[in-house]
Coordinates of C-alpha atoms in Angstrom, one line a residue:
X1466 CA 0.0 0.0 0.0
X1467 CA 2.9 2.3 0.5
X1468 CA 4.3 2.0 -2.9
X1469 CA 1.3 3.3 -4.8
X1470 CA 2.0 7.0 -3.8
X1471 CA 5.4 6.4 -5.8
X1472 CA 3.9 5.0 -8.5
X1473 CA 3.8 6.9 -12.3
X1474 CA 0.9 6.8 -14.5
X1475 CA 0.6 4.1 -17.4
X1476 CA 2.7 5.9 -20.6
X1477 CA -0.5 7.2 -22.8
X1478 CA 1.1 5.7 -25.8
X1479 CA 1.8 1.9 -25.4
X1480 CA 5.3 1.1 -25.8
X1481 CA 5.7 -0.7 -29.3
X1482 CA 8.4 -3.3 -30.0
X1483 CA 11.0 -2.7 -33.0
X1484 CA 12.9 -4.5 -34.9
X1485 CA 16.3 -2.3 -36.6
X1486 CA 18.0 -3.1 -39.9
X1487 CA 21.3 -1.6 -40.6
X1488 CA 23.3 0.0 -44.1
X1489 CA 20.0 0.4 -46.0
X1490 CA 21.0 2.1 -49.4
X1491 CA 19.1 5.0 -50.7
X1492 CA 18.0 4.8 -54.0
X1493 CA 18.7 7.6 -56.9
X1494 CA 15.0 8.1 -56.8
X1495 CA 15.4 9.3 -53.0
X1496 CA 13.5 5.9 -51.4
X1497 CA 14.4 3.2 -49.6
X1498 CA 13.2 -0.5 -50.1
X1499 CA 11.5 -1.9 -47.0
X1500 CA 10.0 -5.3 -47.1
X1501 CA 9.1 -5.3 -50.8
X1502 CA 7.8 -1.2 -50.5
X1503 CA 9.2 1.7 -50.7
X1504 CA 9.9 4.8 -48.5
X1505 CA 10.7 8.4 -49.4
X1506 CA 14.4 10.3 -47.5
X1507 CA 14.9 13.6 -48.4
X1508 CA 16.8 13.4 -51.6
X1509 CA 19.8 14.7 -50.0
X1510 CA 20.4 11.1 -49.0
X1511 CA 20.3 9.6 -52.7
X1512 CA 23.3 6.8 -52.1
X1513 CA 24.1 7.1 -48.8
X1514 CA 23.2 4.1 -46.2
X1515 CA 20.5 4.3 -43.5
X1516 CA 19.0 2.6 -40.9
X1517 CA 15.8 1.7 -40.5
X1518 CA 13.1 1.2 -37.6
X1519 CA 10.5 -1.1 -37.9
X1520 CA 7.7 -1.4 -35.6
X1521 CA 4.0 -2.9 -36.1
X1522 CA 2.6 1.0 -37.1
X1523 CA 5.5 2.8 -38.6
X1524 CA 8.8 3.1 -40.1
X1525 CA 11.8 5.5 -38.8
X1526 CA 14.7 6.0 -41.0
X1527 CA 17.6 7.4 -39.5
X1528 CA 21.4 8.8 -40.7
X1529 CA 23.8 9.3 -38.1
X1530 CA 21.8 8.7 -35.4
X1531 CA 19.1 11.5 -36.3
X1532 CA 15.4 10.4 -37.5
X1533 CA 15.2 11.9 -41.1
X1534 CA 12.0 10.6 -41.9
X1535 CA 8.7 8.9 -40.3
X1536 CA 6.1 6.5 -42.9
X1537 CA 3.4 5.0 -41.6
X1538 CA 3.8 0.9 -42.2
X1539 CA 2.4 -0.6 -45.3
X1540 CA 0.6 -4.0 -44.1
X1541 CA 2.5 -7.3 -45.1
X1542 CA 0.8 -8.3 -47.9
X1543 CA 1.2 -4.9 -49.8
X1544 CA 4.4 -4.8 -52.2
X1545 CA 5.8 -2.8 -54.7
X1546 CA 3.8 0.6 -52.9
X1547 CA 5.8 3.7 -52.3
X1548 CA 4.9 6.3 -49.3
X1549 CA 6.6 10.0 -50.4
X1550 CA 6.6 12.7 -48.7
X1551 CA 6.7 15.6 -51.9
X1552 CA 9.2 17.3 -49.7
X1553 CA 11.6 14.8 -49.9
X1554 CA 11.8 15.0 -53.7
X1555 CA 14.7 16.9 -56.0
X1556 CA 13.4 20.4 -56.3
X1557 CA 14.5 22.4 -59.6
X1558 CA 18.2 23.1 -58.4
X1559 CA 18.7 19.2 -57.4
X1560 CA 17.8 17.3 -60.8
X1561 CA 19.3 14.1 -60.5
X1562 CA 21.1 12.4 -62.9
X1563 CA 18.5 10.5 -64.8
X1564 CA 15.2 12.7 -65.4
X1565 CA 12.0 11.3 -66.9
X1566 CA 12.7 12.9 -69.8
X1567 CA 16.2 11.7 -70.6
X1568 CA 14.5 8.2 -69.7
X1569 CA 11.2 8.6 -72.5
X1570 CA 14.4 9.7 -74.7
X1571 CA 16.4 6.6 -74.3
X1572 CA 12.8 4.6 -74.8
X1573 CA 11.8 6.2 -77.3
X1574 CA 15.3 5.7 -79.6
X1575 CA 14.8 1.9 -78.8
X1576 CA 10.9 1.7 -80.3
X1577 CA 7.4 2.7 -80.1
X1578 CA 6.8 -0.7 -78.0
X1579 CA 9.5 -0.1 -75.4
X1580 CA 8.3 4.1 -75.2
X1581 CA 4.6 3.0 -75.0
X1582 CA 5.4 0.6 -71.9
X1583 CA 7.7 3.9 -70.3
X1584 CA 5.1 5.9 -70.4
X1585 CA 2.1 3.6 -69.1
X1586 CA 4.4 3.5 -66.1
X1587 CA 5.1 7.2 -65.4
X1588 CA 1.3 7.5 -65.9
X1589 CA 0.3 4.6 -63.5
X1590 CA 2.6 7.2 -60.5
X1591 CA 1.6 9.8 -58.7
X1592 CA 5.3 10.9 -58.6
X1593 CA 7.2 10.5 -61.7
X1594 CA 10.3 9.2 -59.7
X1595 CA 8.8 6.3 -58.5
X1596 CA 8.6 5.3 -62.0
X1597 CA 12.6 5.1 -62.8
X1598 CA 13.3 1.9 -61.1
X1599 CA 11.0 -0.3 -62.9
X1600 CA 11.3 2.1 -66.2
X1601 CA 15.3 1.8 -66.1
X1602 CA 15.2 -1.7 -65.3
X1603 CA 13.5 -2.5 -68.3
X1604 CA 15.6 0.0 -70.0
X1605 CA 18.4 -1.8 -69.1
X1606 CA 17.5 -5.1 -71.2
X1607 CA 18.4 -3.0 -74.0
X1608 CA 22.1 -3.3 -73.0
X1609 CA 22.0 -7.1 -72.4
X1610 CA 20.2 -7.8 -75.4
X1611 CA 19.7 -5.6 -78.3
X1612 CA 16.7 -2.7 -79.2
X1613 CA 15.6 -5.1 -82.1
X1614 CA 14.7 -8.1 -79.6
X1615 CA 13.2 -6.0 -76.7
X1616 CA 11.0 -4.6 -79.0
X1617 CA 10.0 -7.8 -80.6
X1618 CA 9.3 -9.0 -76.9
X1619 CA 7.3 -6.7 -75.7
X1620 CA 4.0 -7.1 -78.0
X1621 CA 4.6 -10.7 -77.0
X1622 CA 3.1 -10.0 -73.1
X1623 CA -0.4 -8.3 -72.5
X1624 CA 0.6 -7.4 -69.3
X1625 CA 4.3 -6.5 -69.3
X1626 CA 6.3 -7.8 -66.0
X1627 CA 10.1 -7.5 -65.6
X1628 CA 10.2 -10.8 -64.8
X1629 CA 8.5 -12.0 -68.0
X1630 CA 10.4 -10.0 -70.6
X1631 CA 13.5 -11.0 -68.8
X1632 CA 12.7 -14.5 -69.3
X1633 CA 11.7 -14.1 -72.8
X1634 CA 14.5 -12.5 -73.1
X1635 CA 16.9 -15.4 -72.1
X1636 CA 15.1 -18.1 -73.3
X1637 CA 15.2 -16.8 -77.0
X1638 CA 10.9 -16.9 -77.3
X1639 CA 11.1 -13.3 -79.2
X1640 CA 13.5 -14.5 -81.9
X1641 CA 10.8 -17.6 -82.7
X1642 CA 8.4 -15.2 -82.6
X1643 CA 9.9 -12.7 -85.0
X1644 CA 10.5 -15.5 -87.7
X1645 CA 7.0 -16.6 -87.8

């Protein structure tokens, strides 16, 4: 009976558990991947390595030991979603090295096929730099195999994945396709 004049009040918020992964990269496009979604940084911290909080509600990303940005979580079973903060993208000063338009560029000099699937994802965004990842990547193909073959894949899928062009890629499906 003594004690309960020295005890505190119950914390209003409840105390939440976290679990902390280390040397998280920041993307070009200012975000970091967290189980399978993305999270905006101020674009400051394009390259650089973070950390990252994870409790059941939110996610803290820190640099140095200082919180520079706060997300609400993205349940499990959500992937491939990005949370920005607007703030946290280039302004005008700050373009970064590959723009949306040098990207529809490079797309557009490979085909019509591989500039029509560029733009369907900078139009499926609400911010065009969530678009460069998956835009680039597919970009990127181009290197590996040639323009010709990337456009003679892409007509191939009605849905275009990554995945799937890669694989029709590799497995030769748009050179049979292109001789009949």
């Amino acid at each position: 009976m003594e004690e309960r004049n020295y005890l505190r009040l119950l914390p209003i918020v409840p105390y939440e558990l976290a679990i902390w992964e280390y040397n998280r990269k920041v993307y070009p496009n200012s975000h970091v991947c967290i189980e399978k979604n993305f999270y905006s940084v101020p674009f400051a911290y394009a390259g650089q390595h973070v950390d990252v909080k994870i409790t059941d509600s939110s996610i803290e990303i820190h640099n140095n030991h200082q919180r520079i940005s706060t997300h609400p979580r993205f349940p499990l079973y959500v992937s491939n979603h990005y949370a920005t903060h607007k703030e946290d993208m280039a302004d005008a000063f700050k373009q970064p090295e590959m723009n949306d338009l040098r990207i529809k560029q490079w797309a557009a000099s490979i085909g019509t096929h591989t500039y029509e699937l560029v733009e369907r994802l900078f139009k499926s965004v609400t911010i065009k730099e969530q678009a460069y990842n998956a835009a680039l990547s597919v970009l990127k193909l181009s290197k590996s195999y040639s323009n010709c073959r990337l456009e003679t894949a892409l007509p191939m899928m009605r849905v275009p994945r990554y995945k799937q062009l890669k694989s029709i890629l590799a497995s030769n499906q748009d050179i049979s396709y292109a001789e009949k």
